[in-house]
Amino acid sequence: MAKRPCPSQNPRVDNLNDVERLLDAFLSLSDLPSLSLDLSFERLLHSLPPDSDLIDRALKMGSLLLDAAKHSSRKRASNHNSLAWPLPPDLTIKVFSMLDTQSLCYASATCSLFSKCAKDPLCYANLDLTTLVPKVNNAVVATMIQRAGKALRSLKLGVVPGATTLGSCPPFVCTIRHSIVEVSNFSWNDKRSRQGRESSILTRCCLSPLSGDGGAPGALLRKLHLYNIERMDNASLSVALSACPSLLDLEIVGL
Amino acid sequence: MSEIDMAVIKPEMMKPYIWLETSDGSIQQVEQEIAMYCPLICQEIIQKGMGSSKNCAICLPQRVSPAMLSLILDYCRFHQVPGRSNKERKSYDEKFIRMETKRLCELTSAADSLQLKPLVDLTSRALARIIEGKSPEEIREIFHLPDDLTEEEKLEPLKNTTDDPRIRLLNRLYAKKRKELRERERLKNVEAEEEHADERSVDDLLSFINGNGDPKGIKASKNKKKNRRKKEQQQKNSSPKEASEEVNGQNIRHQSVEADGIAETSNSHTEDLFAQKEFDDGDDGIDPALKEKIDREVADFARRLNSDWPERMQEFLSTGQEKKTMLFTPNGNSFLRRNA
């Protein structure tokens, strides 16, 4: 946007309504080198009677403007991304399908373009949800299996001491756990272990999504590894296994 | 293909060079052997007889710039020689893909448009290796992709993709509510005194449900009971009474902004009410007045979900007190689940 000395001289604003013209005038203040908005605001405040609601109005308008600007900024970023990203979606999905589950989650949190591509079933063919300490729960497993649909080929689940896949990064689980547990201050490095235990435990129903959706996810599953899922019992396990007729590689530790 | 075509093409194929035109319009000569390694070019030559002269140069897809073409031809030049060992090829590949990330992306795209599958696989894997193990911010930096996700979208990367507009509206409303309640928490700290006075209404409700006639419900017991009920609900997955409510609750949890504590607590509150309704119906011990109260709460919540935001804001501000105490547990922690 070119700098304009005075908005009223600009023919562009002729087809805007009053509000938009005012907004334009206000925003062009940012070009002013001697701008000191806080001082001006104070002076205005003092010139008004003490019971004026100027402050509240400023808060409200400020926040509305900020929201609008953020929304437009996101749209601009989306546009930029769709032009700047050189790969067509199918190639992007192909690249994502080569990522491990943790990296996939990170990639999907990068931008909306990646997020959309990361939801493709092909990316979820090989799920590795093993963690060092109990952090993944049923809902996470369900979401992932549901996303995989009939593309699911291998599933690793449970607690593996010394699991190298998720290494020293609790943030992986943070991104997943956010879908279950609410967060007051969002932080990628926040330790989630202090959360209530019930929200991070895999129960015996954790494999029930395999039978869901007409058994589609379980039908082509080749590999199933379960590690130390304490609450698993024989009944649920056999239900899950019966939903997986193509199973070639089964490993169960610590049942 | 007719015989005449074949007769025409055969002598063309004896020529060692073919002509290729890249996206910028420049035309160059390339050894036919090498160019034929690309299936697309191969197709063009054999099926359409193109490329034999400058005039009928093969138009390469738009994604193939001259720079990319030269890279691809280098690749083809190396690999089309049959006598190389696998080890040689592998080490060449490793060295080949060492380039700037942007070029690697373009190369992947160009190779894909020429249908050169081995190169596509190679470059895709290289890109995957670049993305692996990086945080979102790092990924954004590497590929120069500005962030265009909202806070809520980032907090739920595994949201179920239900395109139900009601669910999306729910998400947006919850997000706004969360922001709002964060502010109120700030205010609450200032107005801590007032909470005690309002406690009673909620405690009345709960203590009645729990069977002790003590009007002065203890905060701790209220919390414990709520938590116990929550735990019970979670563990009784097979209980038919709760099955529908549990599923309902689970769905809501899945589909709404799950990271929203307020959403959780208001949901759980409704859930509690739902559940209690079920239980009490079975026991036949429910007081009609209490039932009315519960119905009112449920209707309130449903209305809140469906009404306009400004309206809700008004409501919220005016009826804030009662809701506040139910949504914020006294020990300052607004998340029921976290209570030990």
XYZ file of C-alpha atoms in Angstrom:
595
model
C 0.000 0.000 0.000
C 1.525 3.298 -1.078
C 1.813 6.052 1.455
C -0.782 8.719 0.997
C -0.427 12.217 2.376
C -4.154 12.638 2.837
C -6.810 9.996 2.421
C -9.452 12.339 1.089
C -7.337 13.020 -1.969
C -7.412 9.398 -2.916
C -10.099 8.561 -5.484
C -10.107 4.973 -4.281
C -12.129 5.816 -1.210
C -14.991 7.223 -3.218
C -16.884 3.988 -3.393
C -16.496 3.170 0.289
C -19.109 3.849 2.868
C -18.639 6.144 5.857
C -17.340 3.538 8.248
C -14.806 2.352 5.753
C -13.666 5.872 5.044
C -13.174 6.529 8.741
C -11.288 3.297 9.092
C -9.090 4.264 6.194
C -8.395 7.650 7.768
C -7.585 6.093 11.105
C -5.255 3.525 9.656
C -3.427 6.081 7.589
C -2.365 7.575 10.901
C 0.214 4.850 11.025
C 2.136 6.785 8.392
C 2.449 9.742 10.698
C 6.019 9.988 11.919
C 5.091 11.869 15.063
C 2.304 9.503 16.030
C 1.863 8.923 19.696
C -1.438 7.193 19.992
C -1.330 6.693 23.738
C -0.792 10.387 24.405
C -3.547 11.377 22.027
C -5.870 8.898 23.681
C -5.065 10.251 27.127
C -5.688 13.792 26.030
C -8.993 12.839 24.476
C -9.958 10.986 27.607
C -9.255 13.985 29.767
C -11.194 16.285 27.515
C -14.312 14.190 27.995
C -16.515 14.042 31.084
C -15.242 11.468 33.620
C -18.127 9.063 33.110
C -17.462 8.589 29.400
C -17.035 5.030 28.266
C -14.189 5.910 25.976
C -11.891 3.311 27.444
C -14.359 0.491 27.038
C -15.117 1.554 23.541
C -11.448 1.702 22.704
C -10.988 -1.772 24.112
C -13.877 -3.125 22.149
C -12.974 -1.428 18.873
C -9.336 -2.246 19.301
C -10.092 -5.901 19.733
C -12.507 -5.964 16.805
C -9.958 -4.327 14.569
C -7.275 -6.697 15.725
C -9.458 -9.712 15.003
C -10.295 -8.439 11.551
C -6.665 -7.756 10.791
C -5.602 -11.172 12.058
C -8.251 -12.844 9.944
C -7.092 -11.009 6.841
C -3.501 -11.707 7.671
C -4.269 -15.391 7.836
C -6.041 -15.230 4.506
C -3.074 -13.465 3.003
C -0.755 -16.105 4.389
C -2.970 -18.837 2.959
C -2.870 -17.230 -0.460
C 0.848 -16.851 -0.311
C 1.279 -20.446 0.686
C -0.909 -21.807 -2.046
C 1.187 -19.935 -4.601
C 4.567 -20.418 -3.041
C 4.343 -24.117 -2.330
C 5.691 -25.794 -5.426
C 4.263 -29.246 -4.956
C 0.794 -30.309 -6.062
C -1.327 -31.847 -3.288
C -0.745 -35.424 -4.330
C 3.002 -34.975 -4.121
C 2.687 -33.251 -0.765
C 0.643 -36.175 0.485
C 3.256 -38.525 -0.877
C 5.966 -36.737 1.078
C 3.835 -36.738 4.223
C 3.148 -40.435 3.915
C 6.871 -40.969 4.378
C 6.842 -39.129 7.699
C 6.570 -40.746 11.077
C 3.444 -39.993 13.073
C 5.015 -37.364 15.267
C 6.442 -35.372 12.380
C 3.140 -35.667 10.615
C 1.405 -33.961 13.509
C 3.961 -31.212 13.521
C 3.660 -30.719 9.798
C -0.090 -30.447 10.054
C 0.297 -27.688 12.635
C 2.481 -25.675 10.307
C -0.044 -24.101 7.997
C -3.481 -24.813 6.622
C -2.130 -26.189 3.351
C -0.102 -28.811 5.143
C -2.898 -29.405 7.561
C -5.256 -30.302 4.755
C -2.770 -32.592 3.077
C -1.882 -34.210 6.368
C -5.441 -35.390 6.821
C -5.265 -37.674 3.830
C -5.651 -41.358 4.739
C -2.409 -42.316 2.993
C -0.433 -40.435 5.600
C -1.825 -42.631 8.350
C -0.960 -45.985 6.887
C 1.702 -46.704 9.470
C 0.819 -45.416 12.878
C 3.370 -45.333 15.612
C 1.799 -44.076 18.787
C 4.247 -45.544 21.259
C 5.409 -43.243 24.021
C 7.849 -43.300 26.890
C 5.207 -42.664 29.510
C 1.447 -42.991 29.212
C 0.357 -40.035 27.201
C -1.747 -41.161 24.316
C -5.305 -42.062 25.093
C -8.269 -43.688 23.385
C -9.557 -40.656 21.631
C -6.240 -40.023 19.961
C -6.054 -43.581 18.755
C -9.618 -43.376 17.537
C -8.990 -40.193 15.597
C -5.935 -41.576 13.927
C -7.503 -44.867 13.006
C -10.514 -43.096 11.665
C -8.326 -40.910 9.511
C -6.488 -43.906 8.179
C -9.619 -45.706 7.159
C -8.800 -48.569 4.884
C -5.291 -47.282 4.309
C -4.218 -48.527 7.743
C -1.459 -51.082 7.486
C 0.420 -51.065 10.758
C -0.300 -49.888 14.247
C 2.015 -49.607 17.188
C 0.542 -48.639 20.471
C 1.484 -48.441 24.098
C 4.264 -47.558 26.452
C 7.746 -48.536 25.481
C 10.512 -47.578 27.875
C 13.284 -46.160 25.791
C 11.049 -45.556 22.802
C 13.231 -43.722 20.348
C 10.450 -42.582 18.094
C 9.142 -39.939 20.402
C 12.469 -39.291 22.017
C 12.664 -36.341 24.261
C 9.799 -34.456 22.785
C 6.730 -34.280 24.996
C 5.366 -31.713 22.566
C 4.312 -34.527 20.262
C 1.874 -35.669 22.789
C 0.937 -32.129 23.536
C -0.394 -31.643 20.063
C -2.414 -34.803 20.329
C -3.491 -34.326 23.880
C -4.895 -30.940 23.119
C -7.711 -32.639 21.416
C -8.620 -34.172 24.716
C -7.449 -31.965 27.477
C -7.971 -28.258 27.468
C -5.039 -25.932 27.820
C -4.901 -22.700 29.663
C -1.592 -21.480 28.355
C -0.596 -23.128 25.187
C 3.030 -24.087 25.032
C 4.785 -26.547 22.808
C 7.084 -27.518 25.611
C 4.543 -27.849 28.315
C 4.833 -31.017 30.306
C 1.566 -32.848 30.225
C 2.409 -35.514 32.719
C 0.793 -33.598 35.509
C -2.569 -33.989 33.861
C -5.182 -36.198 35.419
C -4.272 -39.797 34.866
C -7.552 -40.874 33.426
C -7.113 -38.718 30.391
C -3.838 -40.264 29.353
C -4.481 -43.940 29.775
C -5.324 -46.407 27.089
C -8.243 -48.468 28.216
C -9.356 -51.805 26.919
C -11.545 -50.129 24.333
C -8.648 -48.434 22.639
C -8.710 -50.849 19.724
C -12.448 -50.704 19.166
C -12.104 -48.221 16.286
C -10.565 -51.039 14.306
C -13.956 -52.654 14.164
C -15.722 -49.407 13.502
C -16.914 -48.180 10.145
C -17.792 -51.654 8.954
C -14.427 -53.008 9.976
C -12.681 -51.044 7.245
C -9.667 -49.933 9.288
C -8.929 -53.374 10.619
C -9.512 -55.213 7.381
C -6.138 -54.563 5.805
C -4.086 -54.150 8.924
C -0.898 -56.152 8.606
C 1.044 -55.304 11.688
C -0.104 -54.735 15.239
C 2.244 -54.141 18.126
C 0.905 -53.505 21.587
C 3.182 -52.616 24.438
C 2.266 -52.601 28.090
C -1.330 -51.617 27.748
C -2.260 -52.443 31.279
C -5.964 -52.142 30.977
C -6.274 -54.372 27.976
C -8.137 -57.584 28.649
C -8.628 -60.734 26.652
C -12.160 -60.005 25.602
C -11.434 -56.661 23.968
C -8.257 -57.973 22.498
C -10.005 -60.849 20.808
C -12.681 -58.526 19.494
C -9.994 -56.333 18.023
C -8.096 -59.233 16.544
C -11.201 -60.616 14.934
C -11.549 -57.313 13.120
C -8.136 -57.782 11.546
C -8.217 -60.765 9.198
C -5.085 -59.770 7.288
C -2.825 -59.593 10.285
C 0.659 -60.914 9.579
C 2.741 -59.473 12.368
C 1.378 -59.427 15.881
C 3.398 -58.496 18.898
C 1.949 -58.057 22.358
C 4.108 -57.143 25.290
C 2.987 -56.884 28.857
C -0.609 -57.958 28.648
C -0.478 -46.506 -35.218
C -0.631 -46.934 -38.960
C 2.209 -48.380 -40.932
C 2.904 -45.079 -42.607
C 3.410 -43.461 -39.233
C 5.815 -46.145 -38.215
C 7.759 -45.749 -41.410
C 8.022 -42.050 -40.824
C 9.052 -42.396 -37.223
C 11.697 -45.044 -37.598
C 14.247 -42.911 -39.362
C 13.559 -40.157 -36.824
C 14.511 -42.448 -34.013
C 17.892 -42.961 -35.560
C 18.730 -39.349 -34.847
C 20.748 -39.006 -31.715
C 19.304 -35.644 -30.721
C 15.888 -34.353 -29.965
C 14.577 -30.914 -29.300
C 12.981 -29.879 -26.071
C 11.199 -26.668 -25.232
C 11.084 -25.577 -21.627
C 8.601 -23.426 -19.768
C 10.359 -20.182 -20.635
C 10.184 -20.879 -24.355
C 13.842 -21.698 -24.902
C 14.575 -24.694 -27.032
C 17.533 -26.980 -26.655
C 18.974 -30.092 -28.145
C 19.392 -33.144 -26.009
C 20.775 -36.571 -26.666
C 17.855 -38.776 -27.426
C 19.086 -41.656 -25.313
C 19.178 -39.532 -22.231
C 15.914 -37.790 -22.813
C 14.148 -41.065 -23.423
C 14.785 -41.996 -19.811
C 11.867 -39.711 -18.999
C 8.639 -41.518 -19.725
C 6.829 -38.403 -20.811
C 9.445 -37.479 -23.397
C 9.576 -41.067 -24.502
C 5.863 -40.999 -25.027
C 5.987 -37.795 -26.986
C 8.628 -39.129 -29.304
C 7.101 -42.495 -29.940
C 3.435 -41.724 -29.955
C 3.433 -38.278 -31.427
C 6.678 -38.198 -33.327
C 7.644 -34.876 -31.838
C 11.084 -33.552 -31.100
C 12.836 -34.396 -34.316
C 13.471 -30.811 -35.253
C 13.449 -27.354 -33.796
C 10.038 -26.670 -35.222
C 8.335 -29.558 -33.558
C 10.212 -29.432 -30.314
C 8.601 -31.297 -27.465
C 6.888 -28.855 -25.182
C 7.754 -29.778 -21.674
C 5.229 -29.231 -18.889
C 5.155 -25.851 -17.282
C 6.782 -27.088 -14.094
C 10.017 -27.860 -15.911
C 12.240 -24.816 -15.977
C 15.595 -24.866 -17.807
C 17.487 -25.234 -14.538
C 15.345 -28.168 -13.499
C 15.667 -29.717 -16.909
C 19.432 -29.660 -16.721
C 19.321 -31.279 -13.277
C 16.980 -33.937 -14.508
C 19.084 -34.590 -17.548
C 22.143 -34.990 -15.358
C 20.226 -37.557 -13.395
C 19.125 -39.346 -16.514
C 22.567 -39.217 -18.012
C 23.973 -41.060 -15.026
C 21.255 -43.599 -14.550
C 20.493 -44.596 -18.081
C 23.924 -46.178 -18.358
C 23.181 -49.834 -17.665
C 26.566 -50.802 -16.339
C 26.462 -49.096 -12.989
C 26.268 -50.947 -9.695
C 23.557 -50.248 -7.153
C 26.079 -48.851 -4.753
C 27.282 -46.383 -7.332
C 23.787 -45.294 -8.101
C 22.935 -44.857 -4.460
C 25.946 -42.725 -3.689
C 25.261 -40.623 -6.770
C 21.711 -40.111 -5.576
C 22.845 -39.049 -2.138
C 25.086 -36.424 -3.604
C 22.572 -35.417 -6.167
C 19.873 -34.395 -3.758
C 22.120 -32.176 -1.738
C 20.730 -28.877 -2.752
C 18.773 -25.969 -1.418
C 15.318 -26.907 -0.189
C 13.434 -24.735 -2.608
C 15.225 -26.276 -5.548
C 14.512 -29.700 -4.171
C 10.789 -28.934 -4.110
C 10.885 -27.653 -7.666
C 12.831 -30.670 -8.737
C 10.244 -32.978 -7.199
C 7.525 -31.144 -9.036
C 9.389 -31.179 -12.337
C 10.251 -34.851 -12.064
C 6.638 -35.626 -11.323
C 5.437 -33.791 -14.402
C 7.885 -35.762 -16.522
C 6.687 -38.945 -14.822
C 10.191 -39.859 -13.801
C 9.176 -42.022 -10.871
C 12.602 -42.954 -9.444
C 13.559 -39.308 -9.182
C 10.194 -38.407 -7.663
C 10.663 -41.057 -4.985
C 14.192 -39.914 -4.311
C 13.314 -36.268 -3.944
C 10.160 -36.953 -1.923
C 12.111 -39.002 0.535
C 14.668 -36.244 0.779
C 11.942 -33.734 1.553
C 10.437 -36.060 4.136
C 13.817 -36.338 5.788
C 14.022 -32.572 5.933
C 10.602 -32.258 7.573
C 11.174 -35.092 10.026
C 11.844 -34.219 13.614
C 11.261 -30.520 13.224
C 8.863 -28.367 15.134
C 6.161 -26.497 13.220
C 8.027 -23.218 13.550
C 11.151 -24.741 12.106
C 9.223 -26.258 9.245
C 7.670 -22.909 8.520
C 11.042 -21.278 8.420
C 12.594 -23.824 6.130
C 9.861 -23.596 3.536
C 9.072 -19.925 4.061
C 5.430 -20.565 4.756
C 3.765 -17.959 6.956
C 1.434 -19.239 9.602
C -2.210 -19.083 8.665
C -3.780 -21.223 11.342
C -5.888 -19.816 14.104
C -5.056 -20.585 17.692
C -7.843 -23.116 17.944
C -6.813 -24.838 14.767
C -3.324 -25.254 16.106
C -4.578 -26.645 19.344
C -6.451 -29.408 17.666
C -4.364 -30.847 14.896
C -6.240 -34.062 15.171
C -9.714 -32.719 14.986
C -12.095 -35.109 13.336
C -12.919 -33.771 9.940
C -16.623 -33.396 10.282
C -17.835 -30.718 8.012
C -20.975 -30.227 9.935
C -21.435 -26.464 10.063
C -23.021 -26.744 13.485
C -19.854 -28.305 14.770
C -17.773 -25.547 13.267
C -20.029 -22.975 14.806
C -19.687 -24.751 18.104
C -15.939 -24.606 17.763
C -15.949 -20.919 17.070
C -18.318 -20.199 19.900
C -16.280 -22.234 22.318
C -13.144 -20.446 21.280
C -14.735 -17.081 21.912
C -16.199 -18.260 25.163
C -12.822 -19.442 26.262
C -11.308 -16.052 25.595
C -14.147 -14.405 27.399
C -13.850 -16.611 30.435
C -10.143 -16.072 30.592
C -10.887 -12.410 31.065
C -13.479 -13.202 33.631
C -11.029 -15.293 35.539
C -8.926 -12.205 35.804
C -11.902 -10.293 37.064
C -12.847 -13.123 39.342
C -9.628 -12.766 41.228
C -10.676 -9.279 42.056
C -14.174 -10.280 43.049
C -13.287 -13.365 44.968
C -15.546 -12.462 47.849
C -18.745 -12.649 45.882
C -18.325 -16.280 45.045
C -19.151 -17.474 48.492
C -22.518 -15.868 48.501
C -23.511 -17.533 45.257
C -22.257 -20.954 46.133
C -25.396 -21.947 47.839
C -27.608 -22.285 44.838
C -25.260 -24.769 43.240
C -24.624 -26.559 46.440
C -28.325 -26.869 47.085
C -28.723 -28.572 43.794
C -25.887 -30.942 44.268
C -26.423 -31.777 47.868
C -30.003 -32.558 47.139
C -28.983 -34.868 44.365
C -26.448 -36.497 46.557
C -28.998 -37.105 49.205
C -27.583 -35.149 52.092
C -29.912 -32.405 53.117
C -27.065 -30.196 54.197
C -27.701 -26.867 52.542
C -24.173 -25.721 53.127
C -22.574 -28.007 50.606
C -18.890 -28.238 51.179
C -16.813 -27.084 48.271
C -14.507 -30.013 48.504
C -17.257 -32.554 48.546
C -18.915 -30.888 45.602
C -15.705 -31.207 43.677
C -15.113 -34.748 44.753
C -18.589 -35.762 43.826
C -18.347 -34.170 40.461
C -15.025 -35.859 39.864
C -16.235 -39.200 41.068
C -19.179 -38.959 38.791
C -16.876 -38.070 35.953
C -14.681 -41.064 36.683
C -17.670 -43.303 36.972
C -18.908 -42.092 33.668
C -15.629 -42.756 32.000
C -15.175 -46.211 33.333
C -18.680 -47.445 32.861
C -18.384 -47.633 29.153
C -20.633 -50.594 28.851
C -23.378 -49.288 31.034
C -26.442 -48.939 28.831
C -27.831 -46.018 30.772
C -24.786 -43.991 30.139
C -23.974 -45.365 26.781
C -25.861 -42.750 24.860
C -24.766 -39.891 27.082
C -21.204 -41.053 27.094
C -21.144 -41.321 23.358
C -22.810 -37.986 23.130
C -20.296 -36.496 25.468
C -17.430 -38.163 23.691
C -18.623 -36.903 20.370
C -18.944 -33.434 21.670
C -15.494 -33.719 23.087
C -14.117 -34.985 19.841
C -15.793 -32.531 17.644
C -15.664 -29.376 19.639
C -12.585 -27.445 20.510
C -11.300 -30.021 22.889
C -8.596 -27.828 24.202
C -11.259 -25.606 25.606
C -11.512 -26.091 29.313
C -14.635 -24.089 29.500
C -16.232 -26.214 26.878
C -15.221 -29.249 28.837
C -16.621 -28.044 32.064
C -19.851 -26.816 30.595
C -20.179 -30.063 28.707
C -19.352 -32.077 31.718
C -21.808 -30.042 33.665
C -24.501 -30.869 31.169
C -23.305 -34.410 31.094
C -23.618 -34.595 34.834
C -27.101 -33.276 34.576
C -27.957 -35.705 31.831
C -26.492 -38.561 33.732
C -28.219 -37.617 36.894
C -31.456 -37.326 35.099
C -31.016 -40.881 33.952
C -30.070 -42.132 37.345
C -32.785 -40.280 39.122
C -35.443 -41.407 36.747
C -34.511 -44.926 37.553
C -34.606 -44.261 41.232
C -37.879 -42.425 41.016
C -36.570 -40.153 43.649
C -36.388 -37.007 41.674
C -38.050 -33.950 42.904
C -40.064 -32.231 40.203
C -38.662 -28.889 41.246
C -35.192 -30.246 40.859
C -36.089 -31.733 37.553
C -37.336 -28.353 36.446
C -34.095 -26.818 37.500
C -32.188 -29.372 35.523
C -34.411 -28.891 32.525
C -33.864 -25.206 32.745
C -30.105 -25.679 32.821
C -30.214 -27.936 29.812
C -32.468 -25.613 27.887
C -30.209 -22.737 28.803
C -27.199 -24.501 27.502
C -28.892 -25.558 24.315
C -30.093 -22.053 23.776
C -26.647 -20.734 24.377
C -25.283 -23.000 21.758
C -27.740 -21.805 19.198
C -28.180 -18.144 19.868
C -26.210 -15.240 18.547
C -22.980 -14.255 20.112
C -23.807 -10.692 21.222
C -26.935 -12.011 22.815
C -24.939 -14.581 24.652
C -22.448 -12.066 25.804
C -25.237 -10.060 27.364
C -26.642 -13.122 29.010
C -23.336 -14.200 30.232
C -22.566 -10.900 31.804
C -25.892 -10.708 33.552
C -26.210 -14.296 34.723
C -22.515 -14.592 35.180
C -22.464 -15.208 38.898
C -24.153 -18.564 39.041
C -22.386 -19.903 36.022
C -19.084 -18.680 37.292
C -19.142 -20.774 40.390
C -20.095 -23.857 38.511
C -17.439 -23.383 35.923
C -14.622 -22.419 38.199
C -13.865 -24.745 40.988
C -12.938 -23.017 44.179
C -9.363 -24.047 44.242
C -8.833 -21.847 41.251
C -8.432 -24.649 38.828
C -11.046 -24.519 36.160
C -10.571 -28.018 34.872
C -12.516 -30.653 36.683
C -10.497 -33.437 35.257
C -7.339 -32.174 36.741
C -8.604 -32.410 40.238
C -6.875 -35.176 41.991
